[in-house]
CSV table of C-alpha atoms and ligand atoms in Angstrom, one decimal:
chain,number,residue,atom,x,y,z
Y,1,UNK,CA,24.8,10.6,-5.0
Y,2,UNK,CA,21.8,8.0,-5.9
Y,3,UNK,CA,18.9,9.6,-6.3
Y,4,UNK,CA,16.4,8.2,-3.6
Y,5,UNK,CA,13.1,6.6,-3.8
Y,6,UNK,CA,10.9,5.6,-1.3
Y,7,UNK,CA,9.1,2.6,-0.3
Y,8,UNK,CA,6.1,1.6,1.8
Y,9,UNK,CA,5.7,-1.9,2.8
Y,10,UNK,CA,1.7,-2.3,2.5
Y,11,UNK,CA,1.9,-6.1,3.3
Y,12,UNK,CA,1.1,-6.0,6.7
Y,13,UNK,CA,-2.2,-4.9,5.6
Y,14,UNK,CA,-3.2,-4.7,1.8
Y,15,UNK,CA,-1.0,-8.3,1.6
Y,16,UNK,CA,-2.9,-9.6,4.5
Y,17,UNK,CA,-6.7,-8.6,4.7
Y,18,UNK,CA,-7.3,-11.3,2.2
Y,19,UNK,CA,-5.8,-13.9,3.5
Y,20,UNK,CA,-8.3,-16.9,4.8
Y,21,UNK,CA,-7.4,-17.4,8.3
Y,22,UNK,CA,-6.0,-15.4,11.0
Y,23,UNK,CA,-2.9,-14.6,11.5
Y,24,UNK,CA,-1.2,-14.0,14.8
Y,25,UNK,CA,-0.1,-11.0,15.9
Y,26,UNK,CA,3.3,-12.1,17.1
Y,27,UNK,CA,3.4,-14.0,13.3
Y,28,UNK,CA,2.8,-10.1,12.0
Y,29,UNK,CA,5.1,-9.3,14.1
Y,30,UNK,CA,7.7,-11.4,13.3
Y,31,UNK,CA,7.4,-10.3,9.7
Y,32,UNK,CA,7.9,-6.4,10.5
Y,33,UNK,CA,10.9,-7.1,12.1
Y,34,UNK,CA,12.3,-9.3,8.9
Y,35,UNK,CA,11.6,-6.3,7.1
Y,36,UNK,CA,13.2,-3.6,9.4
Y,37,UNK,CA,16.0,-6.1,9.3
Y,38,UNK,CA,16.2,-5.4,5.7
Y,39,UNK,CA,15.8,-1.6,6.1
Y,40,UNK,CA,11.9,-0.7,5.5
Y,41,UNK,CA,11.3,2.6,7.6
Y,42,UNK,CA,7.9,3.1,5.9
Y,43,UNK,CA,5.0,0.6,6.8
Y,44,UNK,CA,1.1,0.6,6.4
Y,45,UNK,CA,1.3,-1.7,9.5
Y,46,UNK,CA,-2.8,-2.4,9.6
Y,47,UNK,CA,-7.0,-0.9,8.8
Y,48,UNK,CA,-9.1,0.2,11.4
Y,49,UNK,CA,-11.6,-1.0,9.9
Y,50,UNK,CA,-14.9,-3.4,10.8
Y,51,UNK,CA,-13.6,-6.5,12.2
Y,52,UNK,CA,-16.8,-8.0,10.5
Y,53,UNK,CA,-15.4,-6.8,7.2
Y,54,UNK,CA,-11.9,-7.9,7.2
Y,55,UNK,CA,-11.6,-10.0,10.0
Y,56,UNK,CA,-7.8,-10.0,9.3
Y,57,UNK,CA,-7.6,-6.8,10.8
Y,58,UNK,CA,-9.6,-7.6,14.1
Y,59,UNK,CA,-6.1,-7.4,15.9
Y,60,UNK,CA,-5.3,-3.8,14.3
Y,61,UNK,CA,-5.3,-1.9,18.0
Y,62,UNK,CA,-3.2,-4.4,20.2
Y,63,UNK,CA,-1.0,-4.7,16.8
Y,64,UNK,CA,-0.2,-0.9,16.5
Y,65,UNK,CA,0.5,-0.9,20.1
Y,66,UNK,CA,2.8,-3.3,20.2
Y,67,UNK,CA,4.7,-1.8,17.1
Y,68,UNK,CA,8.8,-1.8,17.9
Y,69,UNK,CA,9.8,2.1,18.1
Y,70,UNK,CA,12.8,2.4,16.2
Y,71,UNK,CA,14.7,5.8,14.4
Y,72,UNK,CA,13.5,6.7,11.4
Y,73,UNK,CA,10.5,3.7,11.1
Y,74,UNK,CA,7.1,5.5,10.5
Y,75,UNK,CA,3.9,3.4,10.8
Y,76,UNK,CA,0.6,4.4,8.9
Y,77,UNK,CA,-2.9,3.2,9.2
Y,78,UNK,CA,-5.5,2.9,6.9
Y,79,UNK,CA,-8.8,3.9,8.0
Y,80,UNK,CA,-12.2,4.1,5.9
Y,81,UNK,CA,-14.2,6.2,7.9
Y,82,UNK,CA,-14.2,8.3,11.5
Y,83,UNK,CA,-14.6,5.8,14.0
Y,84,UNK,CA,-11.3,4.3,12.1
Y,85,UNK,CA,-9.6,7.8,12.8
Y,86,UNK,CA,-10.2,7.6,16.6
Y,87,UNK,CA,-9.4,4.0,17.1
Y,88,UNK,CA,-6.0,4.7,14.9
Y,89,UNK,CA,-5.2,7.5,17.3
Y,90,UNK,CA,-6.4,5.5,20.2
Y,91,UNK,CA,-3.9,3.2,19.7
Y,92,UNK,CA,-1.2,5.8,18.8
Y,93,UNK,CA,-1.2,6.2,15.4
Y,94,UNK,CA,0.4,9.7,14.1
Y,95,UNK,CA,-0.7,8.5,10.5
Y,96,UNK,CA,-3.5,7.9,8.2
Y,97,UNK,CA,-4.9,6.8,4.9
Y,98,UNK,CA,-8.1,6.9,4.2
Y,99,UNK,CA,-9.3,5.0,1.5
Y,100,UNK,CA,-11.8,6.3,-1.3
Y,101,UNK,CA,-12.7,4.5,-4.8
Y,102,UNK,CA,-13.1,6.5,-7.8
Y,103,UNK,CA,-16.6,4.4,-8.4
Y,104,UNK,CA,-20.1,4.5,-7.4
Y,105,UNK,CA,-20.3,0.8,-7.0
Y,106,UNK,CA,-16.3,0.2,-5.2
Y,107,UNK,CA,-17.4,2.5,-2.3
Y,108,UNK,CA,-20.7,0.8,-1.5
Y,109,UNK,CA,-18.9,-2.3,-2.1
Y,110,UNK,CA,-16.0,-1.4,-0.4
Y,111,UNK,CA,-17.3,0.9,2.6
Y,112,UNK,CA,-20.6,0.7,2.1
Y,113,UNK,CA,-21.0,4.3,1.4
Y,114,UNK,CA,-22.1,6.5,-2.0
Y,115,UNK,CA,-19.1,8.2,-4.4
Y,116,UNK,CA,-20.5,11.5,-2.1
Y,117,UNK,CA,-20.6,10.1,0.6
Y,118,UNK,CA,-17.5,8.8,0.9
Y,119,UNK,CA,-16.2,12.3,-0.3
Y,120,UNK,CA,-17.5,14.2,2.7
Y,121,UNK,CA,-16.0,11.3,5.2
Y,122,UNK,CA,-12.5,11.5,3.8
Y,123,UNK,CA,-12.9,15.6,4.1
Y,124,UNK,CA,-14.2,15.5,7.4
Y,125,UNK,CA,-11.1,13.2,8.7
Y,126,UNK,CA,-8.7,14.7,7.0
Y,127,UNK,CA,-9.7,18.3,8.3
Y,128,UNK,CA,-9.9,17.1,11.5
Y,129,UNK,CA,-6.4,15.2,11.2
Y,130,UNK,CA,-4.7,18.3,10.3
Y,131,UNK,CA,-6.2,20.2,13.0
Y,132,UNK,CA,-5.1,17.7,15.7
Y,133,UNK,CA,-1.2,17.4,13.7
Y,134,UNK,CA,-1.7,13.9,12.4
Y,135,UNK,CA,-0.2,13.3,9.1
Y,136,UNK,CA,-2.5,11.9,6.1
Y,137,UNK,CA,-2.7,10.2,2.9
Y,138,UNK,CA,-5.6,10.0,1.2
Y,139,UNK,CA,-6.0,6.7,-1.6
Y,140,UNK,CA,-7.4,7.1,-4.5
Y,141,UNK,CA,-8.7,3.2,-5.3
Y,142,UNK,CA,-9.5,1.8,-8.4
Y,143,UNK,CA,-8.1,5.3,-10.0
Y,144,UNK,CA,-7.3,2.9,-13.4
Y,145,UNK,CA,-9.9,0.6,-13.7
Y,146,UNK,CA,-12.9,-0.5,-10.9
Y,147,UNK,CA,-13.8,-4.2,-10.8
Y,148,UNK,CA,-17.5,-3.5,-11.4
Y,149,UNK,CA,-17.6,-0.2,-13.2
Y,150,UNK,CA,-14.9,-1.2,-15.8
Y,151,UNK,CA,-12.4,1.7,-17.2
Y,152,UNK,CA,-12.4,4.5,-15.0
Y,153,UNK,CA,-12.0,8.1,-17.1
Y,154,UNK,CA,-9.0,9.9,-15.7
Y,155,UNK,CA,-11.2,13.4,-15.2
Y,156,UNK,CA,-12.6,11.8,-11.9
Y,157,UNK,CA,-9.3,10.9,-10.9
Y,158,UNK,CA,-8.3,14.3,-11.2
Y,159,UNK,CA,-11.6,15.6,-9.4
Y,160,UNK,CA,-11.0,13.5,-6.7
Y,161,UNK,CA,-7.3,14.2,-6.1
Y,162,UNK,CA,-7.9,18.1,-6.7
Y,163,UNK,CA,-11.1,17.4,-3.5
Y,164,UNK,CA,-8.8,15.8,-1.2
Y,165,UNK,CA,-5.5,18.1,-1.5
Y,166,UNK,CA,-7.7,20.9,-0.8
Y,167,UNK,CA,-9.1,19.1,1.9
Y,168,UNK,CA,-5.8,19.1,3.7
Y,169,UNK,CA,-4.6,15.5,2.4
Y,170,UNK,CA,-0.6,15.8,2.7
Y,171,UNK,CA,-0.4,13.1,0.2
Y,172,UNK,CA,-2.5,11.6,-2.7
Y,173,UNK,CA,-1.5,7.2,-3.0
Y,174,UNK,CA,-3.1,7.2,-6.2
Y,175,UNK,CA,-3.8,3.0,-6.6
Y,176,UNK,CA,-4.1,0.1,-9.6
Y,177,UNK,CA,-6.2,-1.5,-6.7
Y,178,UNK,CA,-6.9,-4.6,-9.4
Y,179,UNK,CA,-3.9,-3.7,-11.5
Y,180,UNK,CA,-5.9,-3.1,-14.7
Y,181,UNK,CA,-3.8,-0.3,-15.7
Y,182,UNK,CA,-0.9,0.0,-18.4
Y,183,UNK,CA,2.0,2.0,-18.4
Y,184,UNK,CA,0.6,4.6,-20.9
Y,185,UNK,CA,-2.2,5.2,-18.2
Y,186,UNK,CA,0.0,5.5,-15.3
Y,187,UNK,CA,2.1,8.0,-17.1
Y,188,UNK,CA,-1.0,10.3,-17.8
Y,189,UNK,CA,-2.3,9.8,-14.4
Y,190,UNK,CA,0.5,10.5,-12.5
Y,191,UNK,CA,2.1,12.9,-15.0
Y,192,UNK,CA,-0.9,15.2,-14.9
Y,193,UNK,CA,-1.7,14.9,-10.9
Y,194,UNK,CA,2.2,15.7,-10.5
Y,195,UNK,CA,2.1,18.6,-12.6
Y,196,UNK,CA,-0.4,19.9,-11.0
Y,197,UNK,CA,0.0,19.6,-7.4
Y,198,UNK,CA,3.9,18.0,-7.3
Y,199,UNK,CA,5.9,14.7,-7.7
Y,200,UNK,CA,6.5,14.3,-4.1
Y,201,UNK,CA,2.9,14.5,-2.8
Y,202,UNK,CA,1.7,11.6,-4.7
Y,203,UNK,CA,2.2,8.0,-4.0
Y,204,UNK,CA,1.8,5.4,-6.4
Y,205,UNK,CA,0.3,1.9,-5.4
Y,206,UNK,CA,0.2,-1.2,-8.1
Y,207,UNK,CA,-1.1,-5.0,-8.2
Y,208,UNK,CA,0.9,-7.3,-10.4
Y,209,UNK,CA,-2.3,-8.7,-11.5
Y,210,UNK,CA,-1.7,-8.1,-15.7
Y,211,UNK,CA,2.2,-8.5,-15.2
Y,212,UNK,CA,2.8,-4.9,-15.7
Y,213,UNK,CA,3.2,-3.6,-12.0
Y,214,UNK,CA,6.7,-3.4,-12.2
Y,215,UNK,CA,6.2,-1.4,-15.5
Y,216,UNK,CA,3.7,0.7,-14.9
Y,217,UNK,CA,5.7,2.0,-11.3
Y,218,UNK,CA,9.0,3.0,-14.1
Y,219,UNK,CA,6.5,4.4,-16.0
Y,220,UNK,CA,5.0,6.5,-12.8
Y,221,UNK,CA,9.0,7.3,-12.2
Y,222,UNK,CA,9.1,8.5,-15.2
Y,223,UNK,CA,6.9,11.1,-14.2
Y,224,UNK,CA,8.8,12.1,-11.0
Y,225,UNK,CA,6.9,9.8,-8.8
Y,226,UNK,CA,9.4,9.0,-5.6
Y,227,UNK,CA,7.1,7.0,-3.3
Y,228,UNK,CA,5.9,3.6,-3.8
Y,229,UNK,CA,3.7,1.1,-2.3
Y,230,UNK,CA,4.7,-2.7,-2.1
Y,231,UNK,CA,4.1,-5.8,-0.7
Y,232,UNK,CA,6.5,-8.2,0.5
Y,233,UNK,CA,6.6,-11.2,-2.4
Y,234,UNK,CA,4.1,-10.1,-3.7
Y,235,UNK,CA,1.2,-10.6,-1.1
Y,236,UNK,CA,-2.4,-9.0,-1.4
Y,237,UNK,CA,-5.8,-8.8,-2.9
Y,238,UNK,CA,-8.7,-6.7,-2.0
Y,239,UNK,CA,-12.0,-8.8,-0.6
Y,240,UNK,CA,-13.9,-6.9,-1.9
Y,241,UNK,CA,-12.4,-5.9,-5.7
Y,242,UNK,CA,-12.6,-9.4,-7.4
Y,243,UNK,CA,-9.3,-9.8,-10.1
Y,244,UNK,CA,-7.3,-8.1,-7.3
Y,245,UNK,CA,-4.7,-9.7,-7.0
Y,246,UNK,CA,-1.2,-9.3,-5.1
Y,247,UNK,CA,0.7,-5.9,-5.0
Y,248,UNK,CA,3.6,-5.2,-6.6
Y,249,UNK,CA,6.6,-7.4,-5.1
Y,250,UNK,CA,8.9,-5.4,-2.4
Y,251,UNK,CA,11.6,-7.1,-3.7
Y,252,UNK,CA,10.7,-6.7,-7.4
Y,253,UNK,CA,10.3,-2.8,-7.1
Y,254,UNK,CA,13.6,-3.1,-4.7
Y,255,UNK,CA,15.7,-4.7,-7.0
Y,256,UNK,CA,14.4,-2.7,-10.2
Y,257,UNK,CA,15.6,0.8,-8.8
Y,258,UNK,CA,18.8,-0.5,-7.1
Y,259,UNK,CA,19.4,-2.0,-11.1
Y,260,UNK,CA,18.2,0.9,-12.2
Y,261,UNK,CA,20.8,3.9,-10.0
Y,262,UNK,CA,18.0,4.6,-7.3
Y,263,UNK,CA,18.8,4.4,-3.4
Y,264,UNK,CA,16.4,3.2,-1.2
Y,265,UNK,CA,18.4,1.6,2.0
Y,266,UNK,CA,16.5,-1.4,1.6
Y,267,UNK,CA,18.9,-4.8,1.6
Y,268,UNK,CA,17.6,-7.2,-1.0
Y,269,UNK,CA,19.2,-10.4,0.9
Y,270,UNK,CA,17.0,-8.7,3.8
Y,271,UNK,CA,13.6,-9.0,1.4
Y,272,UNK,CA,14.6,-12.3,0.5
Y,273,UNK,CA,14.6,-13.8,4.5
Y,274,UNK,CA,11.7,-11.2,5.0
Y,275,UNK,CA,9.8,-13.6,2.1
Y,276,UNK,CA,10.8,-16.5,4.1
Y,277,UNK,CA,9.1,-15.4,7.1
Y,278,UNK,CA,6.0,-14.4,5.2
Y,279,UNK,CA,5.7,-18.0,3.6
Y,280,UNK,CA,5.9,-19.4,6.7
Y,281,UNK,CA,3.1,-17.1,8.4
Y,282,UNK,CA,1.1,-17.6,5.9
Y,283,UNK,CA,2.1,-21.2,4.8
Y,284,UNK,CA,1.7,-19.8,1.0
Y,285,UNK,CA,4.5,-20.4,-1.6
Y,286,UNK,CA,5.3,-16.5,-2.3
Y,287,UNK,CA,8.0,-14.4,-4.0
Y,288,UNK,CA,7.9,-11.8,-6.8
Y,289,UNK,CA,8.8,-12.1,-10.1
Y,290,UNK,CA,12.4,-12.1,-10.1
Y,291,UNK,CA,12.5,-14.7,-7.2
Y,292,UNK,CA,13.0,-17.6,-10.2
Y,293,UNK,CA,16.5,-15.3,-10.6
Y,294,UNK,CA,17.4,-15.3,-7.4
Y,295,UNK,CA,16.8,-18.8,-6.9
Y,296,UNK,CA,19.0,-19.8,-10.5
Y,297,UNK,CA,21.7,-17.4,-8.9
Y,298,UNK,CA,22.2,-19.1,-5.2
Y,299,UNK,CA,22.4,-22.4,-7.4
Y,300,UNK,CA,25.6,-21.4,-9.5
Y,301,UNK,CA,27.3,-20.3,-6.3
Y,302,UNK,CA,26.9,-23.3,-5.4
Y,303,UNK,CA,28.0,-25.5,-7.6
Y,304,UNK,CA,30.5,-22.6,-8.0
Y,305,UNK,CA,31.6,-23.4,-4.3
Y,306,UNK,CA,31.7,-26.8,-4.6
N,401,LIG,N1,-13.7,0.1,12.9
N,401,LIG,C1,-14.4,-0.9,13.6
N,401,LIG,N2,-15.7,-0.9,13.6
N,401,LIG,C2,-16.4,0.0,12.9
N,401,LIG,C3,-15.7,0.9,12.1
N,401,LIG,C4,-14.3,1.0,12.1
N,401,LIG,N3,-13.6,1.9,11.4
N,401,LIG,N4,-16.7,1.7,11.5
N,401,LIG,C5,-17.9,1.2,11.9
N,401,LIG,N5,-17.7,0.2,12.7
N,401,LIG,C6,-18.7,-0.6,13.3
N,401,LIG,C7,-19.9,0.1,13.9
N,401,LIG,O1,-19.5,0.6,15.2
N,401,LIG,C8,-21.0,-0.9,13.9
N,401,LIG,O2,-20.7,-1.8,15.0
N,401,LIG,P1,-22.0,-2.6,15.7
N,401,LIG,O3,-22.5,-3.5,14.6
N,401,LIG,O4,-21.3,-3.4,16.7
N,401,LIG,O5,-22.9,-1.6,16.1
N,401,LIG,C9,-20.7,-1.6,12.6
N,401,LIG,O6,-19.3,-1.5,12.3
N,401,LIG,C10,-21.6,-1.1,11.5
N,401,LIG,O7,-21.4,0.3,11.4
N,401,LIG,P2,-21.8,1.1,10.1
N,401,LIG,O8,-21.4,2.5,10.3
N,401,LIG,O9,-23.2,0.8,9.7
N,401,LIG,O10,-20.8,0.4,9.1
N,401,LIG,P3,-21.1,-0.4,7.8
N,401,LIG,O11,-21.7,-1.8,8.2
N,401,LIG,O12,-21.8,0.4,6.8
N,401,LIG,O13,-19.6,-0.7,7.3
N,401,LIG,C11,-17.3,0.1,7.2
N,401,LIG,C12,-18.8,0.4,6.9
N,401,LIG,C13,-16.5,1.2,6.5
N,401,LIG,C14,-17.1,0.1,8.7
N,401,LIG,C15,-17.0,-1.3,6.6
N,401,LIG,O14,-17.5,-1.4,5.3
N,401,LIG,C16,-15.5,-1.5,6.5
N,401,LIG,O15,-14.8,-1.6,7.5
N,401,LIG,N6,-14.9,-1.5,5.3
N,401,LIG,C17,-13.5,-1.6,5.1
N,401,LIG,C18,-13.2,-2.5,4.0
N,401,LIG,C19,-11.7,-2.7,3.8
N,401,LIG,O16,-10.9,-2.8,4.7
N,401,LIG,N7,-11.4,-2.8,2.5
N,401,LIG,C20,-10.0,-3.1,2.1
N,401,LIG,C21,-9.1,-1.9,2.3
N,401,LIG,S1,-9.3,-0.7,1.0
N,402,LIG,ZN1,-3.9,-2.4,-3.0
């Protein structure tokens, strides 16, 4: 039997929080049912975050409540600090991530709080998550490279990781947050982190920025990573990590592992009308790299058909 691998749908959040103007809840909506169409059970469906800091996300507690409940569809949340945690829950979340950066200067930038500081929030949460049986990922951001700080060395990756495991994080999403990194990175990274604390508690999350997201997630494979973080065609950004630009396409990583052996119940003629919805939401010509391939193969059939 194909092996499996799993995927995460980030659009909903990491593809929208950049986006300029608001989009409606029911147009959110409409795009997570396109995608459960297509078989995505695993969504990062908002942030609780400051409405003044993403104002994208200002809809993030009537959105999670109005979430379809269907078998097997898990919903995360990301959430940068406490008050995130209780207005997650509030609104009936039963997962989190929280978000650190692996700089000085992303945190402050980020969530306005020190390297340290930020450290002690994420413990806090995630201790108090797994008191009150509420599953958790923590991010590592900007684990390759940080958009002010330049190279990050992987040692503080490591630090970090090792800080939030034994702080009760279930999972480590170790993220290219400006997909900076190269394959030869990726497979240190996650080859170390997976030897240490195992393949299946680490998530990997790329940008396509450098054209090497779809590289760099074989090369995490390679090292036994199974989860992955994407973005339906491609859509994403952080505001506030300048050169971030969109995640990894859905239908990219989709259509790389189903090429590639790997199961991962997700229908790429779904993806395809999924991208459809997501252009019109967010009236933005969008579609991963192989969506020129796609496109050159509905021609020939056709002109086959005619
Ligand atoms: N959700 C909603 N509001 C929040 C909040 C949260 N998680 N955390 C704090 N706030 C509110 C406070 O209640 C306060 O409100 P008030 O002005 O009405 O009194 C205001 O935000 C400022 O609170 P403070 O604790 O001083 O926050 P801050 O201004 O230092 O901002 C964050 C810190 C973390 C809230 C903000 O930087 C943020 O939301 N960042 C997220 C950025 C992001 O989403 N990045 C992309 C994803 S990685
Ligand atoms: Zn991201």
């Amino acid at each position: 039997m194909a092996e499996r691998v799993y995927v995460n749908e980030v659009g909903l959040r990491d593809g929208l929080q950049i986006h300029p103007h608001f989009i409606a809840t029911d147009d959110k909506l409409a795009l997570l049912d396109a995608l459960i169409a297509a078989g995505v059970t695993s969504f990062e469906a908002t942030s609780f975050v400051s409405p003044k800091a993403v104002p994208q996300m200002a809809d993030s507690a009537d959105l999670f409540k109005r979430l379809p409940v269907r078998p097997g569809v898990e919903y995360h949340a990301l959430i940068p600090n406490e008050k995130g945690y209780e207005r997650a829950i509030a609104a009936g979340a039963r997962s989190v991530a929280l978000v650190l950066a692996a700089t000085e200067t992303l945190n402050k930038r980020n969530i306005n709080m020190s390297l340290g500081e930020a450290v002690e929030v994420c413990k806090a949460v995630l201790r108090r998550a797994r008191a009150e049986g509420v599953a958790t990922r923590a991010y590592i951001a900007a684990a390759c490279a940080c958009p002010y700080e330049g190279k990050v060395a992987p040692a503080a990756v490591f630090a970090l990781t090792d800080e939030m495991f034994a702080a009760g994080a279930a999972d480590i999403g170790i993220a290219d947050t400006i997909g900076a990194g190269n394959p030869a990175q990726v497979a240190y990274l996650f080859g170390t982190v997976a030897k240490k604390h195992g393949a299946a508690r680490v998530s990997a999350h790329f940008h396509d920025t450098r054209a090497m997201g779809l590289t760099n997630a074989w090369a995490a494979l390679q090292e036994g990573i199974r989860r992955f973080d994407s973005s339906i065609g491609g859509l994403g950004g952080c505001p506030f990590a300048p050169g971030a630009s969109g995640n990894l396409a859905t239908e990219d990583l989709v259509f790389m592992l189903q090429e590639s052996g790997f199961e991962t119940g997700i229908d790429i003629a779904g993806l395809r009308q999924a991208v459809t919805v997501a252009e019109r939401i967010t009236s933005q010509h969008l579609g991963g790299r192989v969506a020129a391939y796609f496109a050159s193969q509905d021609k020939r059939r056709a002109a086959a058909a005619e």
